[in-house]
PDB file of C-alpha atoms and ligand atoms in Angstrom:
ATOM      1  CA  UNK A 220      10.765   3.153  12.574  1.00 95.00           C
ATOM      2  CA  UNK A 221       7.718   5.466  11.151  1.00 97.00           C
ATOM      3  CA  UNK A 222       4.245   4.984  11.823  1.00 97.00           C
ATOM      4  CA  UNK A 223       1.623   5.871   9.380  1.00 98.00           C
ATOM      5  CA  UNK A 224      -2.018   6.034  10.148  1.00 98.00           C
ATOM      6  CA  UNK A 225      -5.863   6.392   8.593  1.00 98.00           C
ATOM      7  CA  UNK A 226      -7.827   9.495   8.953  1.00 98.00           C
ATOM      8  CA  UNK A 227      -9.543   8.553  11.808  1.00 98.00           C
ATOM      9  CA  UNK A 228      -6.600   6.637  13.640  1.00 97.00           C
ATOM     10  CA  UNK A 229      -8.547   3.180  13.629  1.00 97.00           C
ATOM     11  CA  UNK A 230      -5.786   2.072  11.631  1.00 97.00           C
ATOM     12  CA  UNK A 231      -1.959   2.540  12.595  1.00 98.00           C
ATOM     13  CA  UNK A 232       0.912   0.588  10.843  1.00 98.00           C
ATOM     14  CA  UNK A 233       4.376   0.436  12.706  1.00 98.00           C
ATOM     15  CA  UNK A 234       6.748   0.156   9.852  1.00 98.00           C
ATOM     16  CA  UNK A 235      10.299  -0.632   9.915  1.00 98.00           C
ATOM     17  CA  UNK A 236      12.028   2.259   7.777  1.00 97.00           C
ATOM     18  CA  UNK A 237      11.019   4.854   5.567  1.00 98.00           C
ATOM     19  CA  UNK A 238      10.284   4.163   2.412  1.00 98.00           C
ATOM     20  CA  UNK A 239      13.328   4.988  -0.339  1.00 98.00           C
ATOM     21  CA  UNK A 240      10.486   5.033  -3.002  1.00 98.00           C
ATOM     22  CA  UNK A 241       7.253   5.379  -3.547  1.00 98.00           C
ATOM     23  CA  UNK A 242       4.894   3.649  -6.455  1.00 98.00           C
ATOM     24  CA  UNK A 243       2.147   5.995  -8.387  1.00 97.00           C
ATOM     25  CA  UNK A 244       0.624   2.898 -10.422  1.00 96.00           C
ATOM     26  CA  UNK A 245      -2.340   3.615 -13.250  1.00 96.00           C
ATOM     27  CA  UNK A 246      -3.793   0.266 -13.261  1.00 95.00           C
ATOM     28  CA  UNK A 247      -7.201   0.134 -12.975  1.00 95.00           C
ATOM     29  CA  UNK A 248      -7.838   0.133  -9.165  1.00 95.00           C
ATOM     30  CA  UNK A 249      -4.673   2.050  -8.174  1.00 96.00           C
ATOM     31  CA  UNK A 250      -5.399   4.950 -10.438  1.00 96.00           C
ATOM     32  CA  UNK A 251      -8.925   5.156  -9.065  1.00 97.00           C
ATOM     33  CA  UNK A 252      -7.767   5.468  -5.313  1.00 97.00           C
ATOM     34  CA  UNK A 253      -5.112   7.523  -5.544  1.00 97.00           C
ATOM     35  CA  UNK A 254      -2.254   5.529  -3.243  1.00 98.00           C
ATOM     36  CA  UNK A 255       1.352   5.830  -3.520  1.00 98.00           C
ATOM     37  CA  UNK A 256       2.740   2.535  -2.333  1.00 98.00           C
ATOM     38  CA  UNK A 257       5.546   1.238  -0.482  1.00 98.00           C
ATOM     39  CA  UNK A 258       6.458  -1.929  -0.358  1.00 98.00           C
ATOM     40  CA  UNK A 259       7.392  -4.056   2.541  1.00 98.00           C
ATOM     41  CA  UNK A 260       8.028  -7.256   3.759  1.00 97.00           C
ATOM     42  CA  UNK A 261       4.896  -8.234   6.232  1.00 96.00           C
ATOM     43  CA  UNK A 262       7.490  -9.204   8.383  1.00 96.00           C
ATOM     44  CA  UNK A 263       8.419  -5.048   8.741  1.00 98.00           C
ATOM     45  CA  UNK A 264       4.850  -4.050   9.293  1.00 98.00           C
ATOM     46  CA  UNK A 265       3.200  -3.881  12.438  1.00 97.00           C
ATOM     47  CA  UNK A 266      -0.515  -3.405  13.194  1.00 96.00           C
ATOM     48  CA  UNK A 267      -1.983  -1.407  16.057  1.00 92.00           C
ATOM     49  CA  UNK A 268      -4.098  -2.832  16.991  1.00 90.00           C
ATOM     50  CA  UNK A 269      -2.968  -6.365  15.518  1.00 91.00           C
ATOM     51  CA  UNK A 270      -6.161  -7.231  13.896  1.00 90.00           C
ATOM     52  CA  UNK A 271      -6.949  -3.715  12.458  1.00 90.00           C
ATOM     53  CA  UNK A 272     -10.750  -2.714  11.288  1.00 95.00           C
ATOM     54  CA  UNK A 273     -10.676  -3.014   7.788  1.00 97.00           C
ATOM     55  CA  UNK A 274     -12.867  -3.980   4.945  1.00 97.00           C
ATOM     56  CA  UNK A 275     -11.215  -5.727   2.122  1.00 97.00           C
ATOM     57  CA  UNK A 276     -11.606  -5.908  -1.767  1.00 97.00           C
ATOM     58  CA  UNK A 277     -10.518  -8.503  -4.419  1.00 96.00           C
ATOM     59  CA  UNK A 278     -10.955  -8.857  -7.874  1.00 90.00           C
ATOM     60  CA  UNK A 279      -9.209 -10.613 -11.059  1.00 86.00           C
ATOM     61  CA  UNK A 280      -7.148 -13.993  -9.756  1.00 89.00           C
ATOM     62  CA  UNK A 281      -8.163 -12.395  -6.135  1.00 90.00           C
ATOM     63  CA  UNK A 282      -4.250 -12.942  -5.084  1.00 94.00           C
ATOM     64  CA  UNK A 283      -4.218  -9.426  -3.075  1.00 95.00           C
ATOM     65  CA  UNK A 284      -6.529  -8.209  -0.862  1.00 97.00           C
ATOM     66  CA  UNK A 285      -7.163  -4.245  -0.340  1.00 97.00           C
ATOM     67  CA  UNK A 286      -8.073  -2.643   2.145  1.00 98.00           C
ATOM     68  CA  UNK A 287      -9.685   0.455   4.044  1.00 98.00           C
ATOM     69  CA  UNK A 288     -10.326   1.322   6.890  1.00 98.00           C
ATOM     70  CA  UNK A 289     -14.310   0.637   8.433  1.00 98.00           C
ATOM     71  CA  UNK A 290     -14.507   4.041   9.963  1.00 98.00           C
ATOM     72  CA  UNK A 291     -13.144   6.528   7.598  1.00 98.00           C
ATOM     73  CA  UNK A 292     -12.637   5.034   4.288  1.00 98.00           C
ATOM     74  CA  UNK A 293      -8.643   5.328   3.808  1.00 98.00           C
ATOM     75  CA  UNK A 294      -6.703   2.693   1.570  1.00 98.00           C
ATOM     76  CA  UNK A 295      -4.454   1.256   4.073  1.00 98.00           C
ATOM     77  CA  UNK A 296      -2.795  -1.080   2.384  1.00 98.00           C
ATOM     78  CA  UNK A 297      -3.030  -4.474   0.252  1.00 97.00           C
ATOM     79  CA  UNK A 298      -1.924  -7.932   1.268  1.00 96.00           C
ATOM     80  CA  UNK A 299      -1.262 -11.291  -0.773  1.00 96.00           C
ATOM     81  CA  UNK A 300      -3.708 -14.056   0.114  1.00 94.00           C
ATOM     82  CA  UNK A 301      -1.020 -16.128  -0.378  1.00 94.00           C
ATOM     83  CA  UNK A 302       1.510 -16.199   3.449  1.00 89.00           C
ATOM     84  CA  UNK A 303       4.163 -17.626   1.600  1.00 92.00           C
ATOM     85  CA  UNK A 304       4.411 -14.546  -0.725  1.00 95.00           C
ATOM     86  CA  UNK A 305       6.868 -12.184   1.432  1.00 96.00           C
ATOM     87  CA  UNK A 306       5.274  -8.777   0.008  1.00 97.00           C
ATOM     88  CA  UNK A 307       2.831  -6.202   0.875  1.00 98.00           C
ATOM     89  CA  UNK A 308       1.906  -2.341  -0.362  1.00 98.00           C
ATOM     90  CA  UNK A 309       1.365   0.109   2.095  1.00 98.00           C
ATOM     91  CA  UNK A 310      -0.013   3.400   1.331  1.00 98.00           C
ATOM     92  CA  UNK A 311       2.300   5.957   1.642  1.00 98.00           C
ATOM     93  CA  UNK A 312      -0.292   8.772   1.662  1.00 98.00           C
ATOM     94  CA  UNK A 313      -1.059   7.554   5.351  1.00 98.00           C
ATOM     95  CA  UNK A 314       2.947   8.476   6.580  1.00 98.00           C
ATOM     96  CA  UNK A 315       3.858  11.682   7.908  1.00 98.00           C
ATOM     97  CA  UNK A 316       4.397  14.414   5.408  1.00 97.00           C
ATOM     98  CA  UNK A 317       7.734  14.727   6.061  1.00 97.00           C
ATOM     99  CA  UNK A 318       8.411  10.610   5.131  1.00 98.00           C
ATOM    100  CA  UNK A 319       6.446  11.263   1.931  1.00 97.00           C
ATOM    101  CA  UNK A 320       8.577  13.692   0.968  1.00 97.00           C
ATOM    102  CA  UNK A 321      11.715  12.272   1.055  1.00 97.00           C
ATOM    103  CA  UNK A 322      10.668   9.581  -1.244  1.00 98.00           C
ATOM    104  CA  UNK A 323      11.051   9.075  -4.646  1.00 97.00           C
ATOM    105  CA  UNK A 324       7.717   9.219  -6.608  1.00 97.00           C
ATOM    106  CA  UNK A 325       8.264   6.444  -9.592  1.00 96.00           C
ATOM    107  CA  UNK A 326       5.231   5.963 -12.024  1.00 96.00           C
ATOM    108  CA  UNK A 327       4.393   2.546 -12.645  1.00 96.00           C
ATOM    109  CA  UNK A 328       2.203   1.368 -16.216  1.00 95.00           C
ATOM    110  CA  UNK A 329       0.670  -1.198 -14.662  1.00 94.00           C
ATOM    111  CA  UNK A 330      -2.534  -1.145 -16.846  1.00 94.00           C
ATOM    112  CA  UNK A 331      -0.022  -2.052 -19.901  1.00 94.00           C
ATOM    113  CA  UNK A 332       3.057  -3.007 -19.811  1.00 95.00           C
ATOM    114  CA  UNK A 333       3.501  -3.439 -16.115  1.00 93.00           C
ATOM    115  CA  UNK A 334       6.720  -1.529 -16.566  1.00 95.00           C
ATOM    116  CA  UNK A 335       8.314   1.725 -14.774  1.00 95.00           C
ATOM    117  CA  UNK A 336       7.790   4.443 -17.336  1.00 94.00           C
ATOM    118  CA  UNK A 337      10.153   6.915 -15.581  1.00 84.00           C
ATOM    119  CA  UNK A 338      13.623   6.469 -16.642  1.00 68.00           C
TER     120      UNK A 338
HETATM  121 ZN1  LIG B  97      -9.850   5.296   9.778  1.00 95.73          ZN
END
């Protein structure tokens, strides 16, 4: 298990394994805050406290929510409105330095073609 966190701590995920890789997307919101994601089943994500302080954004078809934390800004992660769908991003920039690293970076093109552009 690893546990990532916000800056200020308001936020702390409880996640079931490290992440094998890592997604650096450049579609228009991802590019703009910077995130690496991992993705997870919400079934391998844990939230402490269980209802975290977050604000959330949505655009487009509004099918994911983002969101930050209240107190110090960070991206935390995003989640699909719909329960049934069985994914979630977390941001990666919020585990220990030592979990990032071990991680593959892979660039996504998500503002075009929505495919990985590195290999
Ligand atoms: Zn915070």
């Amino acid at each position: 298990m690893i546990e990532a966190s916000c800056h200020c701590g308001a936020v702390r995920l409880a996640i079931d394994a490290a992440p094998e890789t890592v997604t650096d997307c450049n579609c228009s919101i991802c590019r703009r805050y910077g995130v690496l994601w991992a993705y997870y089943s919400p079934k391998q994500v844990r939230f402490v406290p269980l209802e975290p302080a977050t604000d959330s954004y949505m655009w487009d078809d509004r099918s994911i929510a983002f969101h930050r934390c209240r107190t110090c800004g960070c991206v935390t992660h995003w989640a699909a409105v719909d329960p049934a769908r069985d994914r979630m991003g977390v941001n990666a920039r919020l585990m220990p330095l030592e979990v990032l690293a071990q991680a593959r970076v892979r660039r996504l093109d998500g503002a075009v073609t929505e495919d990985y552009i590195d290999d």
